[in-house]
Amino acid sequence: MPSLFEPYQLHDLTLPNRLVMGPMTRAKATPEGVPTPMMATHYAQRASAGLIITEGTWPERRGQGYFDIPGIATQEQQDAWASITDAVHAADGRIFLQMEHTGRVGHEVNSGGNQLCAPSNVPADFKIFTRESGLTQMTTDLHVLSTKEVWEVIDKYGKAAKRTKAAGFDGIELHGASGYLPHQFLSDTSNLRDDDFGGTPHKRTRFMIEVLKCLIDAWGDSHRIGVKISPGILYNGSVENEVEETYTALISQLNELDLAYVAFQTPESLRSLAGQDDDDIAGGEIWHRFPYEFIRENYNGTVIASGDLTKELAQNALDAGKADLFVFGRAYMSNPDLVERMQNDWPLTEVDMRRGYGGGEEGYNDYPTWQEQQAQQQQGPVG
Ligand SMILES: Cc1cc2nc3c(=O)[nH]c(=O)nc-3n(C[C@H](O)[C@H](O)[C@H](O)COP(=O)(O)O)c2cc1C
């Protein structure tokens, strides 16, 4: 049985272990979406992860649902990301960029005044943070994409993929989960279209598949493109009634694309995140079929699991053959040396979620490694 701490061959990329630093939005970019030097420090501190996946990063400005999150749509953003990939590679790490277009989720105030776009005129009845007004009702004024405009959005992903490669990343993860644009196309409640991008489970998968094909073309190697999905998740107003039909159709096509991996987030896990309590989550029944089995049964390639994992749960899932790689989210926020801590059974530092989003280096880059903690304790208090 392989251990979590043994290498994994992700096609031509050798991961030294099976722990993945999950994508985490932290709102540390400039208001124009340019990554900042503190982000280089943050990711480089975590370079011993088998693989780092960055926070969600927008391919076009109107796909920026949240404030101060980075983009990969301009030369300035590309150059700033290049400093980050350099820092991670200098620390012997590997890093994929997560590409996130939030579609109907967000507010014009966050997306540079651009009207948000969506598959259909179905606003997400939900609240979102803006810098100016705090927690604010999401926009109800949506631009419904025409068929031609859908292709234009797909093209934006392709252009952003070229920048991602030029910035020195090792690959791209398409964010197809959590109620954002590709997920809005998948869902029968947010996609009411009757063109080639809606109407049946198969047609609702088309947007995601075409985006993936475009990313693969732009990169020139399907083994460097992964996708994250969250079947049946209730998040950001996402509600799906035909989960099994839709995701069966999706995964059979993902098999043909010969991707780097499929990552998934368990339906339960997002409930505990970001302070969303049950009242905030749009109605609908949670999908009860646990995606571990579903995805393993249907998908032929590398599977990455995420959501409320511990070292023990991850190792058990690996032993049972349920997944190949394991995302740690919150544990990575507060433990830059998570691999070493788990490998040596050193205790983990609890994360302070009050410093989850925005702000500076405090609560971001000042979590010590275990060795640093030990050194501090031996020195004793100063003064
Ligand atoms: C602060 C924070 C920000 C997150 N941002 C993203 C994101 O940008 N993209 C994404 O796919 N998942 C995001 N997630 C979900 C994580 O990647 C991960 O799947 C989730 O936290 C479950 O793992 P955990 O239980 O180990 O924290 C975020 C989670 C947290 C805590």
GROMACS .gro file of C-alpha atoms and ligand atoms in nm:
model
  414
    1MET     CA    1   0.000   0.000   0.000
    2PRO     CA    2   0.145   0.337  -0.089
    3SER     CA    3   0.178   0.594   0.184
    4LEU     CA    4   0.063   0.956   0.156
    5PHE     CA    5   0.428   1.050   0.178
    6GLU     CA    6   0.541   0.847  -0.121
    7PRO     CA    7   0.581   1.011  -0.462
    8TYR     CA    8   0.302   1.012  -0.718
    9GLN     CA    9   0.358   1.028  -1.090
   10LEU     CA   10   0.112   1.280  -1.236
   11HIS     CA   11   0.197   1.189  -1.594
   12ASP     CA   12   0.537   1.357  -1.653
   13LEU     CA   13   0.523   1.554  -1.327
   14THR     CA   14   0.668   1.378  -1.023
   15LEU     CA   15   0.495   1.483  -0.702
   16PRO     CA   16   0.711   1.402  -0.396
   17ASN     CA   17   0.401   1.318  -0.189
   18ARG     CA   18   0.022   1.295  -0.224
   19LEU     CA   19  -0.075   1.606  -0.029
   20VAL     CA   20  -0.220   1.893  -0.228
   21MET     CA   21  -0.252   2.248  -0.103
   22GLY     CA   22  -0.609   2.324  -0.211
   23PRO     CA   23  -0.715   2.638  -0.394
   24MET     CA   24  -0.795   2.911  -0.145
   25THR     CA   25  -0.917   3.260  -0.218
   26ARG     CA   26  -0.750   3.499   0.025
   27ALA     CA   27  -0.812   3.841  -0.136
   28LYS     CA   28  -0.450   3.954  -0.123
   29ALA     CA   29  -0.421   4.094  -0.477
   30THR     CA   30  -0.450   4.461  -0.572
   31PRO     CA   31  -0.793   4.604  -0.658
   32GLU     CA   32  -0.693   4.553  -1.025
   33GLY     CA   33  -0.629   4.185  -0.963
   34VAL     CA   34  -0.249   4.199  -0.973
   35PRO     CA   35  -0.088   3.938  -0.745
   36THR     CA   36   0.129   4.084  -0.468
   37PRO     CA   37   0.474   3.984  -0.334
   38MET     CA   38   0.323   3.849  -0.011
   39MET     CA   39   0.152   3.583  -0.222
   40ALA     CA   40   0.493   3.465  -0.346
   41THR     CA   41   0.609   3.427   0.014
   42HIS     CA   42   0.292   3.241   0.105
   43TYR     CA   43   0.308   2.985  -0.173
   44ALA     CA   44   0.686   2.937  -0.147
   45GLN     CA   45   0.647   2.865   0.227
   46ARG     CA   46   0.418   2.576   0.127
   47ALA     CA   47   0.639   2.434  -0.151
   48SER     CA   48   0.681   2.093   0.015
   49ALA     CA   49   0.321   2.009  -0.080
   50GLY     CA   50   0.305   1.745  -0.352
   51LEU     CA   51   0.118   2.006  -0.555
   52ILE     CA   52  -0.002   2.361  -0.488
   53ILE     CA   53  -0.321   2.484  -0.652
   54THR     CA   54  -0.360   2.860  -0.640
   55GLU     CA   55  -0.661   3.055  -0.532
   56GLY     CA   56  -0.933   3.105  -0.794
   57THR     CA   57  -0.804   3.346  -1.061
   58TRP     CA   58  -1.018   3.519  -1.320
   59PRO     CA   59  -0.972   3.489  -1.697
   60GLU     CA   60  -1.175   3.806  -1.760
   61ARG     CA   61  -1.271   4.095  -1.535
   62ARG     CA   62  -1.646   4.033  -1.531
   63GLY     CA   63  -1.568   3.688  -1.395
   64GLN     CA   64  -1.429   3.845  -1.077
   65GLY     CA   65  -1.698   3.782  -0.818
   66TYR     CA   66  -1.498   3.889  -0.515
   67PHE     CA   67  -1.280   4.190  -0.447
   68ASP     CA   68  -0.899   4.179  -0.444
   69ILE     CA   69  -0.880   3.838  -0.606
   70PRO     CA   70  -0.618   3.795  -0.876
   71GLY     CA   71  -0.660   3.772  -1.251
   72ILE     CA   72  -0.456   3.625  -1.535
   73ALA     CA   73  -0.586   3.848  -1.811
   74THR     CA   74  -0.321   4.122  -1.842
   75GLN     CA   75   0.055   4.139  -1.892
   76GLU     CA   76   0.098   4.297  -1.549
   77GLN     CA   77  -0.088   4.009  -1.384
   78GLN     CA   78   0.112   3.755  -1.585
   79ASP     CA   79   0.442   3.914  -1.480
   80ALA     CA   80   0.338   3.922  -1.115
   81TRP     CA   81   0.239   3.557  -1.129
   82ALA     CA   82   0.578   3.477  -1.289
   83SER     CA   83   0.750   3.604  -0.972
   84ILE     CA   84   0.529   3.367  -0.772
   85THR     CA   85   0.598   3.060  -0.985
   86ASP     CA   86   0.971   3.145  -0.973
   87ALA     CA   87   0.960   3.159  -0.592
   88VAL     CA   88   0.777   2.825  -0.570
   89HIS     CA   89   1.009   2.654  -0.817
   90ALA     CA   90   1.316   2.796  -0.639
   91ALA     CA   91   1.180   2.622  -0.327
   92ASP     CA   92   1.140   2.296  -0.527
   93GLY     CA   93   0.760   2.319  -0.546
   94ARG     CA   94   0.501   2.257  -0.817
   95ILE     CA   95   0.210   2.494  -0.878
   96PHE     CA   96  -0.109   2.490  -1.087
   97LEU     CA   97  -0.323   2.800  -1.136
   98GLN     CA   98  -0.693   2.763  -1.062
   99MET     CA   99  -0.896   2.942  -1.327
  100GLU     CA  100  -1.223   3.073  -1.185
  101HIS     CA  101  -1.496   3.264  -1.368
  102THR     CA  102  -1.771   3.338  -1.120
  103GLY     CA  103  -2.047   3.409  -1.377
  104ARG     CA  104  -2.366   3.517  -1.200
  105VAL     CA  105  -2.205   3.502  -0.855
  106GLY     CA  106  -2.076   3.842  -0.749
  107HIS     CA  107  -2.144   4.209  -0.782
  108GLU     CA  108  -2.054   4.476  -1.042
  109VAL     CA  109  -1.875   4.662  -0.767
  110ASN     CA  110  -1.629   4.372  -0.741
  111SER     CA  111  -1.594   4.314  -1.116
  112GLY     CA  112  -1.475   4.661  -1.210
  113GLY     CA  113  -1.824   4.787  -1.293
  114ASN     CA  114  -1.880   4.514  -1.553
  115GLN     CA  115  -2.224   4.358  -1.576
  116LEU     CA  116  -2.212   3.995  -1.465
  117CYS     CA  117  -2.290   3.728  -1.723
  118ALA     CA  118  -2.477   3.400  -1.689
  119PRO     CA  119  -2.616   3.110  -1.893
  120SER     CA  120  -2.974   3.227  -1.820
  121ASN     CA  121  -3.153   3.505  -1.640
  122VAL     CA  122  -3.161   3.330  -1.303
  123PRO     CA  123  -2.990   3.543  -1.041
  124ALA     CA  124  -2.828   3.375  -0.742
  125ASP     CA  125  -3.040   3.480  -0.446
  126PHE     CA  126  -2.753   3.523  -0.214
  127LYS     CA  127  -2.525   3.772  -0.039
  128ILE     CA  128  -2.164   3.852  -0.115
  129PHE     CA  129  -1.897   4.080   0.037
  130THR     CA  130  -1.804   4.404  -0.134
  131ARG     CA  131  -1.533   4.634  -0.003
  132GLU     CA  132  -1.765   4.934  -0.003
  133SER     CA  133  -2.078   4.792   0.160
  134GLY     CA  134  -1.981   4.468   0.336
  135LEU     CA  135  -2.230   4.184   0.298
  136THR     CA  136  -2.451   4.284   0.004
  137GLN     CA  137  -2.723   4.118  -0.201
  138MET     CA  138  -2.577   3.967  -0.517
  139THR     CA  139  -2.659   4.136  -0.841
  140THR     CA  140  -2.990   4.053  -1.008
  141ASP     CA  141  -2.900   4.239  -1.328
  142LEU     CA  142  -2.745   3.964  -1.538
  143HIS     CA  143  -2.637   3.962  -1.900
  144VAL     CA  144  -2.752   3.638  -2.061
  145LEU     CA  145  -2.480   3.516  -2.294
  146SER     CA  146  -2.582   3.461  -2.657
  147THR     CA  147  -2.440   3.150  -2.825
  148LYS     CA  148  -2.176   3.366  -2.996
  149GLU     CA  149  -2.084   3.527  -2.663
  150VAL     CA  150  -2.048   3.186  -2.501
  151TRP     CA  151  -1.777   3.109  -2.755
  152GLU     CA  152  -1.616   3.446  -2.680
  153VAL     CA  153  -1.598   3.358  -2.309
  154ILE     CA  154  -1.442   3.023  -2.398
  155ASP     CA  155  -1.185   3.212  -2.603
  156LYS     CA  156  -1.104   3.429  -2.299
  157TYR     CA  157  -1.021   3.115  -2.104
  158GLY     CA  158  -0.786   3.013  -2.388
  159LYS     CA  159  -0.606   3.347  -2.385
  160ALA     CA  160  -0.572   3.330  -2.008
  161ALA     CA  161  -0.432   2.976  -2.042
  162LYS     CA  162  -0.156   3.105  -2.271
  163ARG     CA  163  -0.068   3.365  -2.009
  164THR     CA  164  -0.073   3.098  -1.738
  165LYS     CA  165   0.178   2.890  -1.929
  166ALA     CA  166   0.393   3.196  -2.005
  167ALA     CA  167   0.391   3.283  -1.633
  168GLY     CA  168   0.570   2.954  -1.562
  169PHE     CA  169   0.290   2.753  -1.401
  170ASP     CA  170   0.304   2.373  -1.413
  171GLY     CA  171  -0.060   2.346  -1.517
  172ILE     CA  172  -0.416   2.473  -1.482
  173GLU     CA  173  -0.712   2.359  -1.276
  174LEU     CA  174  -1.044   2.468  -1.423
  175HIS     CA  175  -1.280   2.564  -1.142
  176GLY     CA  176  -1.591   2.377  -1.242
  177ALA     CA  177  -1.733   2.361  -0.890
  178SER     CA  178  -1.895   2.574  -0.618
  179GLY     CA  179  -2.169   2.734  -0.825
  180TYR     CA  180  -1.944   2.936  -1.059
  181LEU     CA  181  -1.985   2.977  -1.435
  182PRO     CA  182  -1.909   2.622  -1.560
  183HIS     CA  183  -2.120   2.483  -1.276
  184GLN     CA  184  -2.401   2.728  -1.365
  185PHE     CA  185  -2.401   2.573  -1.712
  186LEU     CA  186  -2.414   2.221  -1.564
  187SER     CA  187  -2.710   2.288  -1.337
  188ASP     CA  188  -3.067   2.245  -1.460
  189THR     CA  189  -3.184   2.528  -1.234
  190SER     CA  190  -2.938   2.796  -1.354
  191ASN     CA  191  -2.913   2.682  -1.717
  192LEU     CA  192  -3.250   2.714  -1.895
  193ARG     CA  193  -3.099   2.752  -2.243
  194ASP     CA  194  -3.232   2.581  -2.554
  195ASP     CA  195  -2.926   2.618  -2.776
  196ASP     CA  196  -2.634   2.372  -2.794
  197PHE     CA  197  -2.530   2.466  -2.440
  198GLY     CA  198  -2.850   2.365  -2.260
  199GLY     CA  199  -3.168   2.159  -2.259
  200THR     CA  200  -3.033   1.811  -2.178
  201PRO     CA  201  -2.773   1.686  -1.927
  202HIS     CA  202  -2.533   1.625  -2.216
  203LYS     CA  203  -2.577   1.972  -2.362
  204ARG     CA  204  -2.536   2.132  -2.022
  205THR     CA  205  -2.191   1.970  -1.997
  206ARG     CA  206  -2.083   2.127  -2.325
  207PHE     CA  207  -1.956   2.455  -2.185
  208MET     CA  208  -1.718   2.284  -1.945
  209ILE     CA  209  -1.597   2.041  -2.209
  210GLU     CA  210  -1.537   2.317  -2.466
  211VAL     CA  211  -1.349   2.527  -2.208
  212LEU     CA  212  -1.132   2.227  -2.124
  213LYS     CA  213  -1.060   2.159  -2.492
  214CYS     CA  214  -0.965   2.523  -2.532
  215LEU     CA  215  -0.730   2.510  -2.231
  216ILE     CA  216  -0.571   2.192  -2.368
  217ASP     CA  217  -0.519   2.353  -2.709
  218ALA     CA  218  -0.368   2.663  -2.552
  219TRP     CA  219  -0.133   2.464  -2.332
  220GLY     CA  220  -0.052   2.197  -2.588
  221ASP     CA  221  -0.069   1.907  -2.340
  222SER     CA  222  -0.385   1.764  -2.183
  223HIS     CA  223  -0.180   1.617  -1.897
  224ARG     CA  224  -0.131   1.966  -1.756
  225ILE     CA  225  -0.501   2.050  -1.735
  226GLY     CA  226  -0.719   1.938  -1.444
  227VAL     CA  227  -1.074   2.019  -1.339
  228LYS     CA  228  -1.251   2.056  -1.007
  229ILE     CA  229  -1.617   1.958  -0.979
  230SER     CA  230  -1.862   1.944  -0.690
  231PRO     CA  231  -2.155   1.722  -0.782
  232GLY     CA  232  -2.470   1.816  -0.597
  233ILE     CA  233  -2.311   2.079  -0.380
  234LEU     CA  234  -2.532   2.352  -0.238
  235TYR     CA  235  -2.314   2.658  -0.249
  236ASN     CA  236  -2.344   3.004  -0.395
  237GLY     CA  237  -2.706   2.931  -0.472
  238SER     CA  238  -2.624   2.621  -0.675
  239VAL     CA  239  -2.906   2.365  -0.690
  240GLU     CA  240  -2.893   2.057  -0.917
  241ASN     CA  241  -3.178   1.813  -0.971
  242GLU     CA  242  -3.020   1.579  -1.225
  243VAL     CA  243  -2.688   1.519  -1.059
  244GLU     CA  244  -2.634   1.158  -1.157
  245GLU     CA  245  -2.739   1.203  -1.522
  246THR     CA  246  -2.537   1.522  -1.567
  247TYR     CA  247  -2.218   1.402  -1.403
  248THR     CA  248  -2.230   1.062  -1.571
  249ALA     CA  249  -2.243   1.243  -1.906
  250LEU     CA  250  -1.968   1.481  -1.796
  251ILE     CA  251  -1.727   1.221  -1.664
  252SER     CA  252  -1.753   0.998  -1.970
  253GLN     CA  253  -1.633   1.295  -2.177
  254LEU     CA  254  -1.363   1.386  -1.923
  255ASN     CA  255  -1.224   1.034  -1.974
  256GLU     CA  256  -1.177   1.109  -2.343
  257LEU     CA  257  -0.990   1.432  -2.273
  258ASP     CA  258  -0.706   1.246  -2.094
  259LEU     CA  259  -0.664   1.520  -1.833
  260ALA     CA  260  -0.413   1.560  -1.550
  261TYR     CA  261  -0.686   1.485  -1.297
  262VAL     CA  262  -1.040   1.535  -1.172
  263ALA     CA  263  -1.066   1.697  -0.830
  264PHE     CA  264  -1.386   1.701  -0.633
  265GLN     CA  265  -1.526   1.865  -0.326
  266THR     CA  266  -1.766   1.669  -0.109
  267PRO     CA  267  -2.119   1.814  -0.074
  268GLU     CA  268  -2.099   1.832   0.302
  269SER     CA  269  -1.766   2.006   0.324
  270LEU     CA  270  -1.855   2.350   0.193
  271ARG     CA  271  -2.124   2.390   0.457
  272SER     CA  272  -1.860   2.429   0.720
  273LEU     CA  273  -1.665   2.689   0.521
  274ALA     CA  274  -1.671   3.064   0.511
  275GLY     CA  275  -1.930   3.104   0.783
  276GLN     CA  276  -2.219   2.985   0.568
  277ASP     CA  277  -2.487   2.847   0.792
  278ASP     CA  278  -2.780   2.643   0.670
  279ASP     CA  279  -3.006   2.946   0.631
  280ASP     CA  280  -2.764   3.100   0.384
  281ILE     CA  281  -2.767   2.796   0.160
  282ALA     CA  282  -3.030   2.797  -0.111
  283GLY     CA  283  -3.299   2.530  -0.081
  284GLY     CA  284  -3.285   2.180  -0.224
  285GLU     CA  285  -3.180   1.841  -0.104
  286ILE     CA  286  -2.813   1.768  -0.066
  287TRP     CA  287  -2.699   1.494  -0.299
  288HIS     CA  288  -2.656   1.190  -0.081
  289ARG     CA  289  -2.446   0.970  -0.299
  290PHE     CA  290  -2.096   1.024  -0.175
  291PRO     CA  291  -1.881   1.135  -0.470
  292TYR     CA  292  -1.579   0.923  -0.376
  293GLU     CA  293  -1.745   0.609  -0.508
  294PHE     CA  294  -1.926   0.780  -0.791
  295ILE     CA  295  -1.618   0.944  -0.937
  296ARG     CA  296  -1.393   0.641  -0.893
  297GLU     CA  297  -1.649   0.417  -1.064
  298ASN     CA  298  -1.683   0.650  -1.360
  299TYR     CA  299  -1.350   0.826  -1.405
  300ASN     CA  300  -1.041   0.643  -1.532
  301GLY     CA  301  -0.766   0.889  -1.437
  302THR     CA  302  -0.615   1.054  -1.130
  303VAL     CA  303  -0.871   1.155  -0.867
  304ILE     CA  304  -0.813   1.428  -0.608
  305ALA     CA  305  -1.042   1.434  -0.305
  306SER     CA  306  -1.112   1.731  -0.081
  307GLY     CA  307  -1.321   1.827   0.214
  308ASP     CA  308  -1.268   1.786   0.587
  309LEU     CA  309  -0.978   1.543   0.548
  310THR     CA  310  -0.732   1.441   0.816
  311LYS     CA  311  -0.413   1.246   0.765
  312GLU     CA  312  -0.592   0.931   0.879
  313LEU     CA  313  -0.896   0.980   0.654
  314ALA     CA  314  -0.672   1.051   0.357
  315GLN     CA  315  -0.451   0.746   0.419
  316ASN     CA  316  -0.761   0.525   0.461
  317ALA     CA  317  -0.906   0.656   0.136
  318LEU     CA  318  -0.573   0.594  -0.036
  319ASP     CA  319  -0.554   0.239   0.105
  320ALA     CA  320  -0.910   0.172  -0.012
  321GLY     CA  321  -0.821   0.302  -0.359
  322LYS     CA  322  -1.087   0.574  -0.342
  323ALA     CA  323  -0.863   0.862  -0.451
  324ASP     CA  324  -0.500   0.926  -0.543
  325LEU     CA  325  -0.423   1.273  -0.409
  326PHE     CA  326  -0.570   1.463  -0.115
  327VAL     CA  327  -0.643   1.830  -0.073
  328PHE     CA  328  -0.591   2.007   0.253
  329GLY     CA  329  -0.742   2.353   0.267
  330ARG     CA  330  -0.771   2.516   0.606
  331ALA     CA  331  -0.488   2.305   0.750
  332TYR     CA  332  -0.261   2.456   0.486
  333MET     CA  333  -0.355   2.809   0.583
  334SER     CA  334  -0.197   2.768   0.926
  335ASN     CA  335   0.066   2.498   0.864
  336PRO     CA  336   0.319   2.588   0.594
  337ASP     CA  337   0.505   2.264   0.672
  338LEU     CA  338   0.194   2.046   0.671
  339VAL     CA  339   0.373   1.757   0.498
  340GLU     CA  340   0.651   1.746   0.756
  341ARG     CA  341   0.405   1.785   1.046
  342MET     CA  342   0.184   1.501   0.924
  343GLN     CA  343   0.477   1.280   0.838
  344ASN     CA  344   0.629   1.320   1.185
  345ASP     CA  345   0.296   1.330   1.372
  346TRP     CA  346   0.375   1.679   1.499
  347PRO     CA  347   0.068   1.872   1.616
  348LEU     CA  348  -0.105   2.112   1.376
  349THR     CA  349  -0.163   2.481   1.437
  350GLU     CA  350  -0.531   2.580   1.436
  351VAL     CA  351  -0.629   2.832   1.172
  352ASP     CA  352  -0.776   3.168   1.269
  353MET     CA  353  -1.054   3.208   1.013
  354ARG     CA  354  -1.114   3.567   1.120
  355ARG     CA  355  -0.809   3.640   0.908
  356GLY     CA  356  -0.930   3.428   0.619
  357TYR     CA  357  -0.981   3.701   0.362
  358GLY     CA  358  -0.815   4.034   0.288
  359GLY     CA  359  -0.559   4.220   0.497
  360GLY     CA  360  -0.182   4.184   0.488
  361GLU     CA  361   0.078   3.933   0.600
  362GLU     CA  362  -0.069   3.891   0.948
  363GLY     CA  363  -0.259   3.565   0.972
  364TYR     CA  364  -0.121   3.481   0.628
  365ASN     CA  365   0.257   3.453   0.623
  366ASP     CA  366   0.331   3.450   0.995
  367TYR     CA  367   0.228   3.093   1.077
  368PRO     CA  368   0.553   2.924   1.186
  369THR     CA  369   0.683   2.584   1.090
  370TRP     CA  370   0.710   2.328   1.368
  371GLN     CA  371   1.087   2.382   1.386
  372GLU     CA  372   1.037   2.758   1.419
  373GLN     CA  373   0.779   2.703   1.692
  374GLN     CA  374   1.021   2.484   1.882
  375ALA     CA  375   1.300   2.740   1.850
  376GLN     CA  376   1.068   3.016   1.976
  377GLN     CA  377   0.964   2.806   2.276
  378GLN     CA  378   1.327   2.732   2.368
  379GLN     CA  379   1.412   3.102   2.352
  380GLY     CA  380   1.126   3.181   2.587
  381PRO     CA  381   0.937   3.509   2.598
  382VAL     CA  382   1.129   3.822   2.497
  383GLY     CA  383   1.177   4.107   2.751
  384LIG     C1  384  -1.045   3.059   0.281
  384LIG     C2  385  -1.087   2.957   0.179
  384LIG     C3  386  -1.092   2.993   0.045
  384LIG     C4  387  -1.127   2.899  -0.052
  384LIG     N1  388  -1.123   2.934  -0.184
  384LIG     C5  389  -1.140   2.840  -0.280
  384LIG     C6  390  -1.117   2.872  -0.417
  384LIG     O1  391  -1.076   2.983  -0.455
  384LIG     N2  392  -1.137   2.772  -0.507
  384LIG     C7  393  -1.179   2.649  -0.470
  384LIG     O2  394  -1.196   2.562  -0.556
  384LIG     N3  395  -1.197   2.615  -0.342
  384LIG     C8  396  -1.178   2.707  -0.246
  384LIG     N4  397  -1.190   2.670  -0.114
  384LIG     C9  398  -1.215   2.529  -0.080
  384LIG    C10  399  -1.082   2.456  -0.051
  384LIG     O3  400  -1.003   2.444  -0.167
  384LIG    C11  401  -1.103   2.316   0.005
  384LIG     O4  402  -1.159   2.234  -0.092
  384LIG    C12  403  -1.192   2.318   0.125
  384LIG     O5  404  -1.143   2.411   0.218
  384LIG    C13  405  -1.205   2.183   0.192
  384LIG     O6  406  -1.084   2.145   0.246
  384LIG     P1  407  -1.057   2.154   0.406
  384LIG     O7  408  -1.172   2.088   0.472
  384LIG     O8  409  -0.926   2.080   0.419
  384LIG     O9  410  -1.047   2.300   0.440
  384LIG    C14  411  -1.159   2.765  -0.015
  384LIG    C15  412  -1.154   2.731   0.120
  384LIG    C16  413  -1.118   2.824   0.217
  384LIG    C17  414  -1.108   2.781   0.360
   0.00000   0.00000   0.00000
